[in-house]
Amino acid sequence: MHEATAHARAKRLANPRELIYNKTIPFKGAYSLSSRPIGVFDSGVGGISVLRSMRALLPDERIIYYGDNLNAPYGTRPEEEILALTLASVEALLARDVKALVIACNTATSAAVHELRARLTLPIIGMEPALKPAALASSGGSILVMATPATLRQKKFQELMRQYGDRAEMVPCPGLMEFVERGEIDSPALDEYLKDRFAPFDNVDAIVLGCTHYVFLRRAIRRAMPGALLFDGNEGTARRLQDVLGAENLLNSEGPGSVEFITTGDPDVFMPIIRM
Ligand code: DGL
């Protein structure tokens, strides 16, 4: 598809149908740059795992969470589609006057963060599979990196593999985020999926959860590969956000914090899942 056409289509698709959940407390008083919200984006509900780490560290911040559930999954799409969908979703957040962006999606980060940083001047925090801490902590066994096919084939991840991947095995997981999107975080079908994925590997001592959706599947993953340490980038991302906001003098000292959720998908499916 031509890039302009793909972008126009993605923009149309990413237009939120409805503002479904609004806990924002209206801001009273002088309007300062630091009191503007932080925009958090994911292809679906996975980024809510990042949002939780952000809320724990930065409880005074106003946050707008944008899930492009209508167009999920991203990780089995071609790069140009992921880029166009990400740009359209980010545009929707920029229209809400965000002071910083968190791309709470490994897939969208690897396909679009470069382009976003070239186009925008606000702070942009992306995700990357936590292979480095896993490599430093593991004790000689192999490290499985679970991620979407799109994340694993990107240059950004291949570079990480060159640096820290001598004991790492890539485990593409098409179809896995869909379990989380439908709220299925514990089921025989999920156990079966994971058993199948892990069957070729033994002597595994670390697993990298290289997709923000998979953080919701910790329990099932532990059951399928007992003894392996699990790593995700969520806390690191929240800390990086805190550092960047601090350095830019953008931390909100006025509070109170709040979260507003927007989905391009079906609110009746999204709402119960965000409470998971
Ligand atoms: N949460 C996503 C990630 O971190 C995405 C999955 C998808 O849309 O396929 O990669």
Short mmCIF file of C-alpha atoms and ligand atoms in Angstrom, two decimals:
data_model
loop_
_atom_site.label_atom_id
_atom_site.label_comp_id
_atom_site.label_asym_id
_atom_site.label_seq_id
_atom_site.Cartn_x
_atom_site.Cartn_y
_atom_site.Cartn_z
CA MET A 1 0.00 0.00 0.00
CA HIS A 2 1.19 3.53 -0.78
CA GLU A 3 2.51 5.21 2.38
CA ALA A 4 0.10 8.18 2.21
CA THR A 5 -2.87 5.87 1.70
CA ALA A 6 -1.76 3.60 4.54
CA HIS A 7 -1.37 6.64 6.77
CA ALA A 8 -4.81 8.03 5.89
CA ARG A 9 -6.38 4.63 6.52
CA ALA A 10 -4.55 4.17 9.79
CA LYS A 11 -5.56 7.65 10.87
CA ARG A 12 -9.17 6.88 10.18
CA LEU A 13 -8.93 3.55 12.00
CA ALA A 14 -7.20 5.03 15.01
CA ASN A 15 -9.84 7.65 15.57
CA PRO A 16 -11.20 6.84 19.03
CA ARG A 17 -14.81 5.84 18.95
CA GLU A 18 -15.59 6.96 22.39
CA LEU A 19 -13.96 8.28 25.50
CA ILE A 20 -14.84 5.42 27.73
CA TYR A 21 -13.41 6.05 31.10
CA ASN A 22 -12.66 9.40 32.56
CA LYS A 23 -11.32 9.78 36.03
CA THR A 24 -9.59 13.05 35.21
CA ILE A 25 -9.96 15.60 37.93
CA PRO A 26 -10.40 19.00 36.28
CA PHE A 27 -7.33 21.09 36.76
CA LYS A 28 -7.96 24.31 38.61
CA GLY A 29 -5.71 27.32 38.70
CA ALA A 30 -2.86 28.47 36.53
CA TYR A 31 -2.04 26.18 33.64
CA SER A 32 1.58 25.11 33.78
CA LEU A 33 3.53 22.97 31.34
CA SER A 34 4.28 20.38 34.00
CA SER A 35 0.60 19.87 34.86
CA ARG A 36 -0.23 18.66 31.35
CA PRO A 37 -0.84 14.91 30.98
CA ILE A 38 1.55 12.19 29.89
CA GLY A 39 0.36 10.21 26.87
CA VAL A 40 0.78 6.43 27.06
CA PHE A 41 0.23 4.37 23.95
CA ASP A 42 -0.05 0.67 23.16
CA SER A 43 -1.69 -1.37 20.43
CA GLY A 44 -4.06 -2.65 23.11
CA VAL A 45 -4.18 -3.42 26.83
CA GLY A 46 -0.53 -4.51 27.24
CA GLY A 47 0.70 -1.01 28.05
CA ILE A 48 -1.49 -1.03 31.15
CA SER A 49 1.27 -3.13 32.75
CA VAL A 50 3.64 -0.19 32.11
CA LEU A 51 1.02 2.27 33.31
CA ARG A 52 0.94 0.44 36.65
CA SER A 53 4.69 0.91 37.13
CA MET A 54 4.32 4.56 36.17
CA ARG A 55 1.50 5.11 38.67
CA ALA A 56 3.55 3.51 41.45
CA LEU A 57 6.49 5.81 40.80
CA LEU A 58 4.71 8.97 39.69
CA PRO A 59 1.37 9.07 41.52
CA ASP A 60 0.90 12.83 40.98
CA GLU A 61 0.94 12.65 37.19
CA ARG A 62 -2.11 12.95 34.97
CA ILE A 63 -2.01 10.17 32.39
CA ILE A 64 -3.97 9.53 29.22
CA TYR A 65 -3.81 5.88 28.14
CA TYR A 66 -4.58 5.22 24.47
CA GLY A 67 -5.12 1.63 23.32
CA ASP A 68 -5.51 1.03 19.60
CA ASN A 69 -7.42 -2.19 20.30
CA LEU A 70 -9.35 -1.95 17.06
CA ASN A 71 -6.14 -2.45 15.07
CA ALA A 72 -4.38 -4.90 17.40
CA PRO A 73 -2.32 -6.95 16.95
CA TYR A 74 0.46 -4.82 15.52
CA GLY A 75 3.17 -7.46 15.86
CA THR A 76 2.08 -9.52 12.87
CA ARG A 77 1.69 -6.51 10.55
CA PRO A 78 4.27 -5.16 8.10
CA GLU A 79 6.51 -2.32 9.37
CA GLU A 80 4.91 0.43 7.30
CA GLU A 81 1.49 -0.39 8.74
CA ILE A 82 2.81 -0.42 12.32
CA LEU A 83 4.46 2.94 11.67
CA ALA A 84 1.32 4.49 10.17
CA LEU A 85 -0.92 3.19 12.96
CA THR A 86 1.50 4.39 15.62
CA LEU A 87 1.74 7.86 14.06
CA ALA A 88 -2.04 8.13 13.94
CA SER A 89 -2.40 7.07 17.58
CA VAL A 90 0.29 9.48 18.68
CA GLU A 91 -1.46 12.26 16.76
CA ALA A 92 -4.60 11.57 18.78
CA LEU A 93 -2.58 11.92 22.00
CA LEU A 94 -0.84 15.10 20.82
CA ALA A 95 -4.28 16.61 20.18
CA ARG A 96 -4.83 16.17 23.94
CA ASP A 97 -1.83 18.36 24.68
CA VAL A 98 0.43 15.77 26.29
CA LYS A 99 3.78 16.89 27.71
CA ALA A 100 5.54 13.56 27.07
CA LEU A 101 4.90 10.27 25.32
CA VAL A 102 5.45 6.74 26.54
CA ILE A 103 5.30 4.19 23.75
CA ALA A 104 4.33 1.29 26.02
CA CYS A 105 4.70 -1.22 23.22
CA ASN A 106 7.90 -2.91 22.09
CA THR A 107 6.52 -3.47 18.60
CA ALA A 108 5.54 0.17 18.01
CA THR A 109 8.77 1.41 19.58
CA SER A 110 10.94 -0.64 17.27
CA ALA A 111 8.97 0.37 14.17
CA ALA A 112 8.32 4.03 14.95
CA VAL A 113 10.39 5.60 17.71
CA HIS A 114 13.07 6.80 15.34
CA GLU A 115 10.51 8.54 13.12
CA LEU A 116 8.67 10.01 16.12
CA ARG A 117 11.87 11.46 17.59
CA ALA A 118 12.74 12.96 14.21
CA ARG A 119 9.33 14.64 13.95
CA LEU A 120 8.55 15.69 17.52
CA THR A 121 10.33 17.69 20.19
CA LEU A 122 8.54 16.45 23.32
CA PRO A 123 10.20 13.71 25.45
CA ILE A 124 9.49 10.23 24.05
CA ILE A 125 10.16 7.13 26.12
CA GLY A 126 10.10 3.80 24.29
CA MET A 127 10.34 0.15 25.32
CA GLU A 128 12.93 -2.43 24.48
CA PRO A 129 13.10 -6.10 25.49
CA ALA A 130 15.01 -6.37 28.79
CA LEU A 131 17.74 -8.58 27.34
CA LYS A 132 20.60 -6.67 28.95
CA PRO A 133 19.48 -7.18 32.58
CA ALA A 134 18.59 -10.79 31.78
CA ALA A 135 22.05 -11.43 30.32
CA LEU A 136 23.71 -9.84 33.35
CA ALA A 137 21.61 -11.81 35.86
CA SER A 138 21.42 -15.23 34.25
CA SER A 139 23.92 -17.82 35.29
CA GLY A 140 25.00 -19.56 32.13
CA GLY A 141 21.78 -21.17 30.91
CA SER A 142 19.93 -19.93 27.88
CA ILE A 143 17.74 -16.84 27.77
CA LEU A 144 14.46 -16.89 25.89
CA VAL A 145 13.28 -13.62 24.40
CA MET A 146 9.53 -13.76 23.88
CA ALA A 147 8.28 -10.98 21.60
CA THR A 148 6.16 -10.31 18.55
CA PRO A 149 7.56 -11.34 15.16
CA ALA A 150 7.82 -7.63 14.18
CA THR A 151 9.91 -6.73 17.26
CA LEU A 152 12.33 -9.61 16.71
CA ARG A 153 13.00 -8.86 13.06
CA GLN A 154 13.65 -5.12 13.60
CA LYS A 155 17.16 -3.67 13.31
CA LYS A 156 16.82 -2.22 16.80
CA PHE A 157 16.43 -5.65 18.37
CA GLN A 158 19.07 -7.27 16.16
CA GLU A 159 21.53 -4.69 17.48
CA LEU A 160 20.60 -5.63 21.07
CA MET A 161 21.13 -9.31 20.19
CA ARG A 162 24.60 -8.52 18.86
CA GLN A 163 25.51 -6.90 22.18
CA TYR A 164 23.87 -9.18 24.75
CA GLY A 165 22.45 -12.14 22.88
CA ASP A 166 25.18 -14.78 22.88
CA ARG A 167 23.02 -17.12 25.01
CA ALA A 168 19.68 -15.76 23.84
CA GLU A 169 17.07 -17.56 21.77
CA MET A 170 14.37 -15.63 19.94
CA VAL A 171 10.87 -16.94 20.57
CA PRO A 172 8.37 -15.18 18.29
CA CYS A 173 4.89 -15.48 19.77
CA PRO A 174 2.26 -14.68 17.13
CA GLY A 175 -1.19 -15.08 18.64
CA LEU A 176 -0.08 -14.70 22.26
CA MET A 177 -1.11 -11.08 22.82
CA GLU A 178 -4.59 -12.02 21.66
CA PHE A 179 -5.05 -14.12 24.82
CA VAL A 180 -4.51 -10.98 26.89
CA GLU A 181 -6.70 -8.86 24.62
CA ARG A 182 -9.60 -11.17 25.35
CA GLY A 183 -8.81 -11.33 29.08
CA GLU A 184 -7.65 -14.94 28.95
CA ILE A 185 -4.63 -14.93 31.28
CA ASP A 186 -5.08 -18.39 32.75
CA SER A 187 -6.49 -21.22 30.66
CA PRO A 188 -5.68 -24.70 29.33
CA ALA A 189 -5.38 -23.24 25.79
CA LEU A 190 -2.80 -20.74 27.03
CA ASP A 191 -0.85 -23.49 28.83
CA GLU A 192 -0.88 -25.50 25.62
CA TYR A 193 0.36 -22.52 23.57
CA LEU A 194 3.26 -21.89 25.97
CA LYS A 195 4.19 -25.57 26.24
CA ASP A 196 4.44 -25.72 22.49
CA ARG A 197 6.55 -22.52 22.29
CA PHE A 198 8.99 -23.68 24.99
CA ALA A 199 9.27 -27.32 23.82
CA PRO A 200 12.51 -26.84 21.82
CA PHE A 201 14.43 -25.33 24.77
CA ASP A 202 16.04 -26.69 27.89
CA ASN A 203 18.45 -25.33 30.49
CA VAL A 204 16.61 -22.00 30.39
CA ASP A 205 17.39 -19.70 33.31
CA ALA A 206 15.87 -16.44 32.12
CA ILE A 207 12.91 -15.33 30.04
CA VAL A 208 12.55 -11.82 28.66
CA LEU A 209 8.96 -10.64 28.32
CA GLY A 210 9.58 -8.53 25.22
CA CYS A 211 5.96 -7.49 24.74
CA THR A 212 4.03 -5.49 27.31
CA HIS A 213 1.05 -7.83 26.98
CA TYR A 214 3.09 -10.80 28.20
CA VAL A 215 3.61 -9.22 31.63
CA PHE A 216 -0.02 -10.16 32.35
CA LEU A 217 0.90 -13.80 31.63
CA ARG A 218 3.66 -14.15 34.25
CA ARG A 219 1.83 -16.82 36.20
CA ALA A 220 1.18 -19.04 33.18
CA ILE A 221 4.75 -18.52 31.89
CA ARG A 222 6.21 -19.48 35.30
CA ARG A 223 4.09 -22.60 35.27
CA ALA A 224 5.29 -23.52 31.77
CA MET A 225 8.97 -22.87 32.55
CA PRO A 226 9.47 -23.23 36.32
CA GLY A 227 12.71 -21.91 37.72
CA ALA A 228 13.42 -19.35 35.00
CA LEU A 229 13.75 -15.71 36.08
CA LEU A 230 11.37 -13.37 34.27
CA PHE A 231 12.46 -9.93 33.06
CA ASP A 232 10.41 -7.04 31.72
CA GLY A 233 11.24 -3.42 30.98
CA ASN A 234 8.33 -1.81 32.82
CA GLU A 235 10.00 -0.50 35.95
CA GLY A 236 13.01 0.67 33.98
CA THR A 237 10.72 2.55 31.62
CA ALA A 238 8.92 4.25 34.51
CA ARG A 239 12.26 5.25 36.07
CA ARG A 240 13.52 6.57 32.74
CA LEU A 241 10.33 8.63 32.40
CA GLN A 242 10.85 10.04 35.88
CA ASP A 243 14.47 10.97 35.04
CA VAL A 244 13.56 12.59 31.74
CA LEU A 245 10.66 14.59 33.21
CA GLY A 246 12.90 15.67 36.07
CA ALA A 247 15.66 16.79 33.72
CA GLU A 248 13.15 18.76 31.62
CA ASN A 249 11.50 20.28 34.68
CA LEU A 250 8.24 18.63 33.71
CA LEU A 251 7.41 16.64 36.86
CA ASN A 252 3.96 17.53 38.13
CA SER A 253 4.26 18.69 41.69
CA GLU A 254 0.66 19.86 41.91
CA GLY A 255 -1.24 16.57 41.74
CA PRO A 256 -3.58 14.90 42.14
CA GLY A 257 -2.75 12.20 39.62
CA SER A 258 -5.38 10.65 37.38
CA VAL A 259 -5.81 8.24 34.51
CA GLU A 260 -8.07 8.59 31.50
CA PHE A 261 -8.50 5.62 29.18
CA ILE A 262 -9.24 5.80 25.48
CA THR A 263 -9.75 2.80 23.21
CA THR A 264 -10.36 2.57 19.49
CA GLY A 265 -11.93 -0.82 20.16
CA ASP A 266 -15.00 -2.02 21.96
CA PRO A 267 -15.32 -0.40 25.41
CA ASP A 268 -17.36 -3.37 26.66
CA VAL A 269 -14.38 -5.64 26.02
CA PHE A 270 -11.74 -3.14 27.11
CA MET A 271 -13.22 -2.08 30.44
CA PRO A 272 -13.21 -5.46 32.26
CA ILE A 273 -9.69 -6.17 31.00
CA ILE A 274 -8.15 -2.97 32.32
CA ARG A 275 -9.29 -4.02 35.80
CA MET A 276 -7.51 -7.36 35.46
N1 DGL B 1 2.14 -4.71 23.54
C1 DGL B 1 2.82 -4.93 22.32
C2 DGL B 1 4.31 -5.05 22.46
O1 DGL B 1 4.85 -4.66 23.50
C3 DGL B 1 2.16 -5.49 21.20
C4 DGL B 1 1.60 -6.49 20.63
C5 DGL B 1 0.94 -6.45 19.30
O2 DGL B 1 0.20 -5.50 19.04
O3 DGL B 1 1.17 -7.41 18.56
O4 DGL B 1 4.99 -5.48 21.58
#
